[in-house]
PDB file of C-alpha atoms in Angstrom:
ATOM      1  CA  UNK Y   1      10.787  15.694 103.958  1.00  0.00           C
ATOM      2  CA  UNK Y   2      13.952  17.453 105.060  1.00  0.00           C
ATOM      3  CA  UNK Y   3      13.775  21.036 106.280  1.00  0.00           C
ATOM      4  CA  UNK Y   4      14.156  24.019 103.904  1.00  0.00           C
ATOM      5  CA  UNK Y   5      17.050  26.103 105.200  1.00  0.00           C
ATOM      6  CA  UNK Y   6      18.068  29.724 104.675  1.00  0.00           C
ATOM      7  CA  UNK Y   7      21.742  29.901 103.603  1.00  0.00           C
ATOM      8  CA  UNK Y   8      23.006  33.572 103.922  1.00  0.00           C
ATOM      9  CA  UNK Y   9      25.856  34.008 101.404  1.00  0.00           C
ATOM     10  CA  UNK Y  10      29.436  35.189 101.907  1.00  0.00           C
ATOM     11  CA  UNK Y  11      31.292  35.591  98.618  1.00  0.00           C
ATOM     12  CA  UNK Y  12      35.011  36.197  99.308  1.00  0.00           C
ATOM     13  CA  UNK Y  13      37.100  38.307  96.957  1.00  0.00           C
ATOM     14  CA  UNK Y  14      40.381  39.810  98.029  1.00  0.00           C
ATOM     15  CA  UNK Y  15      39.826  38.662 101.592  1.00  0.00           C
ATOM     16  CA  UNK Y  16      36.496  40.556 101.930  1.00  0.00           C
ATOM     17  CA  UNK Y  17      32.794  39.710 101.845  1.00  0.00           C
ATOM     18  CA  UNK Y  18      31.350  41.042  98.671  1.00  0.00           C
ATOM     19  CA  UNK Y  19      28.623  40.556  96.074  1.00  0.00           C
ATOM     20  CA  UNK Y  20      28.879  40.673  92.322  1.00  0.00           C
ATOM     21  CA  UNK Y  21      26.053  41.916  90.088  1.00  0.00           C
ATOM     22  CA  UNK Y  22      25.218  39.089  87.525  1.00  0.00           C
ATOM     23  CA  UNK Y  23      28.547  37.454  88.271  1.00  0.00           C
ATOM     24  CA  UNK Y  24      30.524  40.412  86.857  1.00  0.00           C
ATOM     25  CA  UNK Y  25      33.876  40.817  88.619  1.00  0.00           C
ATOM     26  CA  UNK Y  26      33.784  44.483  87.468  1.00  0.00           C
ATOM     27  CA  UNK Y  27      30.573  45.098  89.396  1.00  0.00           C
ATOM     28  CA  UNK Y  28      31.716  44.446  92.981  1.00  0.00           C
ATOM     29  CA  UNK Y  29      30.116  45.740  96.186  1.00  0.00           C
ATOM     30  CA  UNK Y  30      32.144  45.169  99.406  1.00  0.00           C
ATOM     31  CA  UNK Y  31      29.966  44.500 102.383  1.00  0.00           C
ATOM     32  CA  UNK Y  32      32.404  43.519 105.104  1.00  0.00           C
ATOM     33  CA  UNK Y  33      36.120  43.598 105.504  1.00  0.00           C
ATOM     34  CA  UNK Y  34      36.053  40.497 107.734  1.00  0.00           C
ATOM     35  CA  UNK Y  35      34.130  37.419 106.369  1.00  0.00           C
ATOM     36  CA  UNK Y  36      34.424  35.534 109.673  1.00  0.00           C
ATOM     37  CA  UNK Y  37      32.908  38.445 111.601  1.00  0.00           C
ATOM     38  CA  UNK Y  38      30.164  38.555 108.998  1.00  0.00           C
ATOM     39  CA  UNK Y  39      29.505  34.877 109.608  1.00  0.00           C
ATOM     40  CA  UNK Y  40      29.278  35.428 113.350  1.00  0.00           C
ATOM     41  CA  UNK Y  41      26.727  38.133 112.811  1.00  0.00           C
ATOM     42  CA  UNK Y  42      24.527  35.721 110.583  1.00  0.00           C
ATOM     43  CA  UNK Y  43      24.761  33.100 113.292  1.00  0.00           C
ATOM     44  CA  UNK Y  44      23.674  35.602 115.950  1.00  0.00           C
ATOM     45  CA  UNK Y  45      20.657  36.484 113.826  1.00  0.00           C
ATOM     46  CA  UNK Y  46      19.529  32.815 113.708  1.00  0.00           C
ATOM     47  CA  UNK Y  47      21.290  31.252 110.643  1.00  0.00           C
ATOM     48  CA  UNK Y  48      22.222  27.547 110.857  1.00  0.00           C
ATOM     49  CA  UNK Y  49      23.838  27.290 107.462  1.00  0.00           C
ATOM     50  CA  UNK Y  50      26.251  29.565 105.442  1.00  0.00           C
ATOM     51  CA  UNK Y  51      26.955  29.469 101.708  1.00  0.00           C
ATOM     52  CA  UNK Y  52      30.572  30.505 101.042  1.00  0.00           C
ATOM     53  CA  UNK Y  53      32.015  31.162  97.560  1.00  0.00           C
ATOM     54  CA  UNK Y  54      35.684  31.700  96.929  1.00  0.00           C
ATOM     55  CA  UNK Y  55      35.406  34.067  94.096  1.00  0.00           C
ATOM     56  CA  UNK Y  56      39.164  34.362  93.688  1.00  0.00           C
ATOM     57  CA  UNK Y  57      39.381  30.560  93.430  1.00  0.00           C
ATOM     58  CA  UNK Y  58      36.371  30.436  90.998  1.00  0.00           C
ATOM     59  CA  UNK Y  59      38.238  32.732  88.652  1.00  0.00           C
ATOM     60  CA  UNK Y  60      41.662  31.312  88.977  1.00  0.00           C
ATOM     61  CA  UNK Y  61      40.798  27.666  89.289  1.00  0.00           C
ATOM     62  CA  UNK Y  62      42.713  27.292  92.508  1.00  0.00           C
ATOM     63  CA  UNK Y  63      41.313  27.875  96.111  1.00  0.00           C
ATOM     64  CA  UNK Y  64      42.668  31.031  97.525  1.00  0.00           C
ATOM     65  CA  UNK Y  65      40.602  31.662 100.581  1.00  0.00           C
ATOM     66  CA  UNK Y  66      40.604  28.355 102.561  1.00  0.00           C
ATOM     67  CA  UNK Y  67      42.381  29.972 105.554  1.00  0.00           C
ATOM     68  CA  UNK Y  68      39.441  32.359 105.813  1.00  0.00           C
ATOM     69  CA  UNK Y  69      36.884  29.552 105.571  1.00  0.00           C
ATOM     70  CA  UNK Y  70      38.826  27.683 108.281  1.00  0.00           C
ATOM     71  CA  UNK Y  71      38.560  30.793 110.507  1.00  0.00           C
ATOM     72  CA  UNK Y  72      34.809  30.969 109.905  1.00  0.00           C
ATOM     73  CA  UNK Y  73      34.485  27.388 110.986  1.00  0.00           C
ATOM     74  CA  UNK Y  74      36.604  28.004 114.145  1.00  0.00           C
ATOM     75  CA  UNK Y  75      34.565  31.134 115.133  1.00  0.00           C
ATOM     76  CA  UNK Y  76      31.004  29.702 114.537  1.00  0.00           C
ATOM     77  CA  UNK Y  77      28.900  26.589 114.806  1.00  0.00           C
ATOM     78  CA  UNK Y  78      27.438  27.117 111.393  1.00  0.00           C
ATOM     79  CA  UNK Y  79      27.145  24.399 108.869  1.00  0.00           C
ATOM     80  CA  UNK Y  80      29.134  25.656 105.984  1.00  0.00           C
ATOM     81  CA  UNK Y  81      28.708  24.980 102.307  1.00  0.00           C
ATOM     82  CA  UNK Y  82      31.773  25.976 100.259  1.00  0.00           C
ATOM     83  CA  UNK Y  83      32.388  26.404  96.489  1.00  0.00           C
ATOM     84  CA  UNK Y  84      34.782  28.130  94.135  1.00  0.00           C
ATOM     85  CA  UNK Y  85      37.928  26.740  92.616  1.00  0.00           C
ATOM     86  CA  UNK Y  86      37.545  23.232  94.009  1.00  0.00           C
ATOM     87  CA  UNK Y  87      39.092  21.041  91.299  1.00  0.00           C
ATOM     88  CA  UNK Y  88      41.213  18.416  93.132  1.00  0.00           C
ATOM     89  CA  UNK Y  89      40.622  15.712  95.733  1.00  0.00           C
ATOM     90  CA  UNK Y  90      43.364  17.305  97.854  1.00  0.00           C
ATOM     91  CA  UNK Y  91      41.286  20.472  98.065  1.00  0.00           C
ATOM     92  CA  UNK Y  92      38.123  18.526  98.915  1.00  0.00           C
ATOM     93  CA  UNK Y  93      40.035  16.710 101.622  1.00  0.00           C
ATOM     94  CA  UNK Y  94      41.327  19.887 103.130  1.00  0.00           C
ATOM     95  CA  UNK Y  95      37.894  21.339 103.365  1.00  0.00           C
ATOM     96  CA  UNK Y  96      36.471  18.080 104.753  1.00  0.00           C
ATOM     97  CA  UNK Y  97      39.252  18.126 107.418  1.00  0.00           C
ATOM     98  CA  UNK Y  98      38.436  21.749 108.243  1.00  0.00           C
ATOM     99  CA  UNK Y  99      34.839  20.683 108.971  1.00  0.00           C
ATOM    100  CA  UNK Y 100      32.755  22.019 106.106  1.00  0.00           C
ATOM    101  CA  UNK Y 101      29.361  20.353 105.810  1.00  0.00           C
ATOM    102  CA  UNK Y 102      29.255  20.450 102.013  1.00  0.00           C
ATOM    103  CA  UNK Y 103      31.680  21.137  99.084  1.00  0.00           C
ATOM    104  CA  UNK Y 104      30.314  22.527  95.880  1.00  0.00           C
ATOM    105  CA  UNK Y 105      31.719  21.382  92.611  1.00  0.00           C
ATOM    106  CA  UNK Y 106      30.860  23.614  89.659  1.00  0.00           C
ATOM    107  CA  UNK Y 107      33.178  24.123  86.668  1.00  0.00           C
ATOM    108  CA  UNK Y 108      34.719  20.702  87.075  1.00  0.00           C
ATOM    109  CA  UNK Y 109      31.343  19.090  86.473  1.00  0.00           C
ATOM    110  CA  UNK Y 110      31.838  20.102  82.888  1.00  0.00           C
ATOM    111  CA  UNK Y 111      35.570  20.678  82.564  1.00  0.00           C
ATOM    112  CA  UNK Y 112      36.803  17.527  84.387  1.00  0.00           C
ATOM    113  CA  UNK Y 113      34.013  15.058  84.796  1.00  0.00           C
ATOM    114  CA  UNK Y 114      36.467  12.283  85.711  1.00  0.00           C
ATOM    115  CA  UNK Y 115      37.430  14.312  88.826  1.00  0.00           C
ATOM    116  CA  UNK Y 116      33.777  15.003  89.727  1.00  0.00           C
ATOM    117  CA  UNK Y 117      32.993  11.364  89.397  1.00  0.00           C
ATOM    118  CA  UNK Y 118      35.918  10.371  91.620  1.00  0.00           C
ATOM    119  CA  UNK Y 119      35.103  13.003  94.229  1.00  0.00           C
ATOM    120  CA  UNK Y 120      31.562  11.958  94.599  1.00  0.00           C
ATOM    121  CA  UNK Y 121      32.574   8.291  94.724  1.00  0.00           C
ATOM    122  CA  UNK Y 122      34.935   9.117  97.621  1.00  0.00           C
ATOM    123  CA  UNK Y 123      33.071  11.760  99.466  1.00  0.00           C
ATOM    124  CA  UNK Y 124      29.412  11.060  98.683  1.00  0.00           C
ATOM    125  CA  UNK Y 125      26.880  13.274 100.656  1.00  0.00           C
ATOM    126  CA  UNK Y 126      29.658  15.793 101.406  1.00  0.00           C
ATOM    127  CA  UNK Y 127      29.517  16.963  97.770  1.00  0.00           C
ATOM    128  CA  UNK Y 128      26.994  19.284  96.131  1.00  0.00           C
ATOM    129  CA  UNK Y 129      26.775  19.987  92.417  1.00  0.00           C
ATOM    130  CA  UNK Y 130      26.718  23.574  91.565  1.00  0.00           C
ATOM    131  CA  UNK Y 131      24.935  24.513  88.357  1.00  0.00           C
ATOM    132  CA  UNK Y 132      25.029  28.118  87.351  1.00  0.00           C
ATOM    133  CA  UNK Y 133      23.140  29.026  84.234  1.00  0.00           C
ATOM    134  CA  UNK Y 134      22.259  31.925  81.854  1.00  0.00           C
ATOM    135  CA  UNK Y 135      19.209  31.416  79.676  1.00  0.00           C
ATOM    136  CA  UNK Y 136      19.192  27.620  80.591  1.00  0.00           C
ATOM    137  CA  UNK Y 137      22.879  27.181  79.457  1.00  0.00           C
ATOM    138  CA  UNK Y 138      25.525  26.169  82.077  1.00  0.00           C
ATOM    139  CA  UNK Y 139      28.168  28.832  82.748  1.00  0.00           C
ATOM    140  CA  UNK Y 140      31.619  27.963  84.070  1.00  0.00           C
ATOM    141  CA  UNK Y 141      35.019  29.573  85.014  1.00  0.00           C
ATOM    142  CA  UNK Y 142      33.456  32.062  87.429  1.00  0.00           C
ATOM    143  CA  UNK Y 143      30.492  32.607  85.156  1.00  0.00           C
ATOM    144  CA  UNK Y 144      32.647  34.027  82.319  1.00  0.00           C
ATOM    145  CA  UNK Y 145      32.221  31.159  79.851  1.00  0.00           C
ATOM    146  CA  UNK Y 146      29.314  29.270  78.417  1.00  0.00           C
ATOM    147  CA  UNK Y 147      29.698  25.472  78.523  1.00  0.00           C
ATOM    148  CA  UNK Y 148      27.351  24.626  75.724  1.00  0.00           C
ATOM    149  CA  UNK Y 149      25.459  22.311  78.001  1.00  0.00           C
ATOM    150  CA  UNK Y 150      21.737  22.598  79.110  1.00  0.00           C
ATOM    151  CA  UNK Y 151      21.302  23.047  82.808  1.00  0.00           C
ATOM    152  CA  UNK Y 152      18.655  20.384  83.106  1.00  0.00           C
ATOM    153  CA  UNK Y 153      20.677  17.904  81.110  1.00  0.00           C
ATOM    154  CA  UNK Y 154      23.614  18.425  83.559  1.00  0.00           C
ATOM    155  CA  UNK Y 155      21.267  18.088  86.534  1.00  0.00           C
ATOM    156  CA  UNK Y 156      20.193  14.562  85.239  1.00  0.00           C
ATOM    157  CA  UNK Y 157      23.834  13.649  84.663  1.00  0.00           C
ATOM    158  CA  UNK Y 158      25.095  14.652  88.116  1.00  0.00           C
ATOM    159  CA  UNK Y 159      22.135  12.717  89.711  1.00  0.00           C
ATOM    160  CA  UNK Y 160      23.364   9.554  87.880  1.00  0.00           C
ATOM    161  CA  UNK Y 161      26.890  10.152  89.173  1.00  0.00           C
ATOM    162  CA  UNK Y 162      25.592  10.105  92.739  1.00  0.00           C
ATOM    163  CA  UNK Y 163      25.306  13.711  93.833  1.00  0.00           C
ATOM    164  CA  UNK Y 164      22.521  14.105  96.420  1.00  0.00           C
ATOM    165  CA  UNK Y 165      22.596  17.938  96.661  1.00  0.00           C
ATOM    166  CA  UNK Y 166      22.393  20.684  93.941  1.00  0.00           C
ATOM    167  CA  UNK Y 167      22.712  24.410  94.027  1.00  0.00           C
ATOM    168  CA  UNK Y 168      21.040  26.123  91.064  1.00  0.00           C
ATOM    169  CA  UNK Y 169      21.954  29.671  90.460  1.00  0.00           C
ATOM    170  CA  UNK Y 170      20.056  31.862  87.901  1.00  0.00           C
ATOM    171  CA  UNK Y 171      22.932  34.125  86.950  1.00  0.00           C
ATOM    172  CA  UNK Y 172      20.731  36.772  85.245  1.00  0.00           C
ATOM    173  CA  UNK Y 173      18.994  37.428  88.567  1.00  0.00           C
ATOM    174  CA  UNK Y 174      21.957  36.815  90.949  1.00  0.00           C
ATOM    175  CA  UNK Y 175      22.897  39.961  92.908  1.00  0.00           C
ATOM    176  CA  UNK Y 176      20.172  41.934  91.302  1.00  0.00           C
ATOM    177  CA  UNK Y 177      17.254  41.548  93.817  1.00  0.00           C
ATOM    178  CA  UNK Y 178      14.917  41.192  90.861  1.00  0.00           C
ATOM    179  CA  UNK Y 179      12.872  38.349  92.425  1.00  0.00           C
ATOM    180  CA  UNK Y 180      12.986  34.626  91.698  1.00  0.00           C
ATOM    181  CA  UNK Y 181      11.440  32.335  89.195  1.00  0.00           C
ATOM    182  CA  UNK Y 182       9.981  29.347  91.283  1.00  0.00           C
ATOM    183  CA  UNK Y 183       9.210  27.234  88.228  1.00  0.00           C
ATOM    184  CA  UNK Y 184      12.903  27.353  87.237  1.00  0.00           C
ATOM    185  CA  UNK Y 185      13.726  25.475  90.447  1.00  0.00           C
ATOM    186  CA  UNK Y 186      10.765  23.053  90.027  1.00  0.00           C
ATOM    187  CA  UNK Y 187      12.106  22.109  86.562  1.00  0.00           C
ATOM    188  CA  UNK Y 188      15.696  21.630  87.977  1.00  0.00           C
ATOM    189  CA  UNK Y 189      14.447  19.501  90.862  1.00  0.00           C
ATOM    190  CA  UNK Y 190      12.402  17.274  88.420  1.00  0.00           C
ATOM    191  CA  UNK Y 191      15.531  16.843  86.356  1.00  0.00           C
ATOM    192  CA  UNK Y 192      17.758  16.042  89.390  1.00  0.00           C
ATOM    193  CA  UNK Y 193      15.184  13.890  91.160  1.00  0.00           C
ATOM    194  CA  UNK Y 194      15.669  15.622  94.496  1.00  0.00           C
ATOM    195  CA  UNK Y 195      14.929  19.086  95.969  1.00  0.00           C
ATOM    196  CA  UNK Y 196      17.523  21.752  95.024  1.00  0.00           C
ATOM    197  CA  UNK Y 197      19.034  24.817  96.685  1.00  0.00           C
ATOM    198  CA  UNK Y 198      17.709  27.986  95.063  1.00  0.00           C
ATOM    199  CA  UNK Y 199      20.060  30.809  94.397  1.00  0.00           C
ATOM    200  CA  UNK Y 200      19.796  34.008  92.514  1.00  0.00           C
ATOM    201  CA  UNK Y 201      17.482  36.986  92.714  1.00  0.00           C
ATOM    202  CA  UNK Y 202      16.000  36.832  96.212  1.00  0.00           C
ATOM    203  CA  UNK Y 203      14.736  40.337  96.873  1.00  0.00           C
ATOM    204  CA  UNK Y 204      12.836  39.842 100.160  1.00  0.00           C
ATOM    205  CA  UNK Y 205      10.754  37.557 102.240  1.00  0.00           C
ATOM    206  CA  UNK Y 206       8.063  37.320  99.570  1.00  0.00           C
ATOM    207  CA  UNK Y 207      10.454  35.472  97.377  1.00  0.00           C
ATOM    208  CA  UNK Y 208      11.092  32.868  99.998  1.00  0.00           C
ATOM    209  CA  UNK Y 209       7.243  32.660 100.460  1.00  0.00           C
ATOM    210  CA  UNK Y 210       6.911  32.043  96.804  1.00  0.00           C
ATOM    211  CA  UNK Y 211       9.530  29.272  96.862  1.00  0.00           C
ATOM    212  CA  UNK Y 212       7.481  27.919  99.892  1.00  0.00           C
ATOM    213  CA  UNK Y 213       4.609  27.337  97.477  1.00  0.00           C
ATOM    214  CA  UNK Y 214       6.877  24.798  95.653  1.00  0.00           C
ATOM    215  CA  UNK Y 215       8.749  23.766  98.785  1.00  0.00           C
ATOM    216  CA  UNK Y 216       8.672  20.068  97.727  1.00  0.00           C
ATOM    217  CA  UNK Y 217      11.239  21.126  95.110  1.00  0.00           C
ATOM    218  CA  UNK Y 218      13.397  23.222  97.498  1.00  0.00           C
ATOM    219  CA  UNK Y 219      16.068  22.162 100.008  1.00  0.00           C
ATOM    220  CA  UNK Y 220      17.406  25.526 100.725  1.00  0.00           C
ATOM    221  CA  UNK Y 221      17.448  29.251  99.758  1.00  0.00           C
ATOM    222  CA  UNK Y 222      20.599  31.239  99.342  1.00  0.00           C
ATOM    223  CA  UNK Y 223      20.219  34.966 100.015  1.00  0.00           C
ATOM    224  CA  UNK Y 224      22.992  37.555  99.537  1.00  0.00           C
ATOM    225  CA  UNK Y 225      22.457  41.199  98.625  1.00  0.00           C
ATOM    226  CA  UNK Y 226      18.914  41.356 100.066  1.00  0.00           C
ATOM    227  CA  UNK Y 227      20.366  40.456 103.493  1.00  0.00           C
ATOM    228  CA  UNK Y 228      23.315  42.862 103.281  1.00  0.00           C
ATOM    229  CA  UNK Y 229      21.114  45.744 102.144  1.00  0.00           C
ATOM    230  CA  UNK Y 230      18.350  45.195 104.687  1.00  0.00           C
ATOM    231  CA  UNK Y 231      15.514  44.055 102.303  1.00  0.00           C
ATOM    232  CA  UNK Y 232      15.503  40.739 104.084  1.00  0.00           C
ATOM    233  CA  UNK Y 233      16.694  39.865 107.687  1.00  0.00           C
ATOM    234  CA  UNK Y 234      18.179  36.570 108.398  1.00  0.00           C
ATOM    235  CA  UNK Y 235      15.592  36.073 111.207  1.00  0.00           C
ATOM    236  CA  UNK Y 236      12.590  36.596 108.863  1.00  0.00           C
ATOM    237  CA  UNK Y 237      14.294  34.494 106.182  1.00  0.00           C
ATOM    238  CA  UNK Y 238      14.679  31.659 108.687  1.00  0.00           C
ATOM    239  CA  UNK Y 239      11.032  31.977 109.793  1.00  0.00           C
ATOM    240  CA  UNK Y 240       9.929  31.933 106.196  1.00  0.00           C
ATOM    241  CA  UNK Y 241      11.900  28.741 105.474  1.00  0.00           C
ATOM    242  CA  UNK Y 242      10.410  27.100 108.587  1.00  0.00           C
ATOM    243  CA  UNK Y 243       6.971  27.940 107.343  1.00  0.00           C
ATOM    244  CA  UNK Y 244       7.803  26.555 103.888  1.00  0.00           C
ATOM    245  CA  UNK Y 245       8.938  23.293 105.609  1.00  0.00           C
ATOM    246  CA  UNK Y 246       5.584  23.040 107.438  1.00  0.00           C
ATOM    247  CA  UNK Y 247       3.653  23.731 104.333  1.00  0.00           C
ATOM    248  CA  UNK Y 248       5.610  21.151 102.359  1.00  0.00           C
ATOM    249  CA  UNK Y 249       5.157  18.511 105.115  1.00  0.00           C
ATOM    250  CA  UNK Y 250       1.311  19.188 105.130  1.00  0.00           C
ATOM    251  CA  UNK Y 251       1.192  18.829 101.314  1.00  0.00           C
ATOM    252  CA  UNK Y 252       3.160  15.540 101.491  1.00  0.00           C
ATOM    253  CA  UNK Y 253       0.686  14.175 104.100  1.00  0.00           C
ATOM    254  CA  UNK Y 254      -2.260  15.236 102.133  1.00  0.00           C
ATOM    255  CA  UNK Y 255      -0.766  13.481  98.964  1.00  0.00           C
ATOM    256  CA  UNK Y 256      -0.054  10.348 100.846  1.00  0.00           C
ATOM    257  CA  UNK Y 257      -2.302   9.983 103.900  1.00  0.00           C
ATOM    258  CA  UNK Y 258      -1.570   6.304 104.056  1.00  0.00           C
ATOM    259  CA  UNK Y 259       2.041   7.024 104.835  1.00  0.00           C
ATOM    260  CA  UNK Y 260       1.169   8.628 108.226  1.00  0.00           C
ATOM    261  CA  UNK Y 261       2.725   7.035 111.095  1.00  0.00           C
ATOM    262  CA  UNK Y 262       5.317   5.073 108.974  1.00  0.00           C
ATOM    263  CA  UNK Y 263       8.777   5.427 110.248  1.00  0.00           C
ATOM    264  CA  UNK Y 264      11.442   6.627 107.804  1.00  0.00           C
ATOM    265  CA  UNK Y 265      14.237   5.457 109.906  1.00  0.00           C
TER     266      UNK Y 265
END
């Protein structure tokens, strides 16, 4: 299986690295005035991936912080996953040209399915479906609106469109350090047909270890507030993800011993 990665999060609002509590733009904590410097710090601590959200863009529907994202890419060797306000092929193209590793489509999955379908047809593995949910219902427009669509139903749909990656955010837990619900990600992975990236509620290394117990359903773990406030270091998060990968590999071999030695190339 593929490795489980830690993705420290940088949410950009007003040019700064922030976190929102439960997606509430009125409950903002600023953690760094320079998102690029924060990205460099994460890289120095051992991160290989970075999850970036343009919160201004998520709210307005137009990307507003691409210049900052481009600076992060110039200043680090991190693989960067970007979401927030990406609702045109021109925006996807600009981010691709800048060198991002993945582009997350969220609101457009529901609001403009024709664009989402065209984007995945043209950019394939570059694209990630971003499904944010409250109580199992998809939320859009910077989490301010309910879409009236079940999260698992949308996961099945985007898999049919050709998306190969999916970030699932449990909004009720996001930014709250309340701990995660591993089974929520198992259900999403079953609906999607592939492992998913878990987001929302990571309070410390124990949560990553708990996700490690279902690592066959997990491709990555996004951590934000816990990292900024010292409850989880990037280094220990990376180590926990590496251990989760080993555990999942061992489980896969145990489940299919006849597959040992068979090349996947």
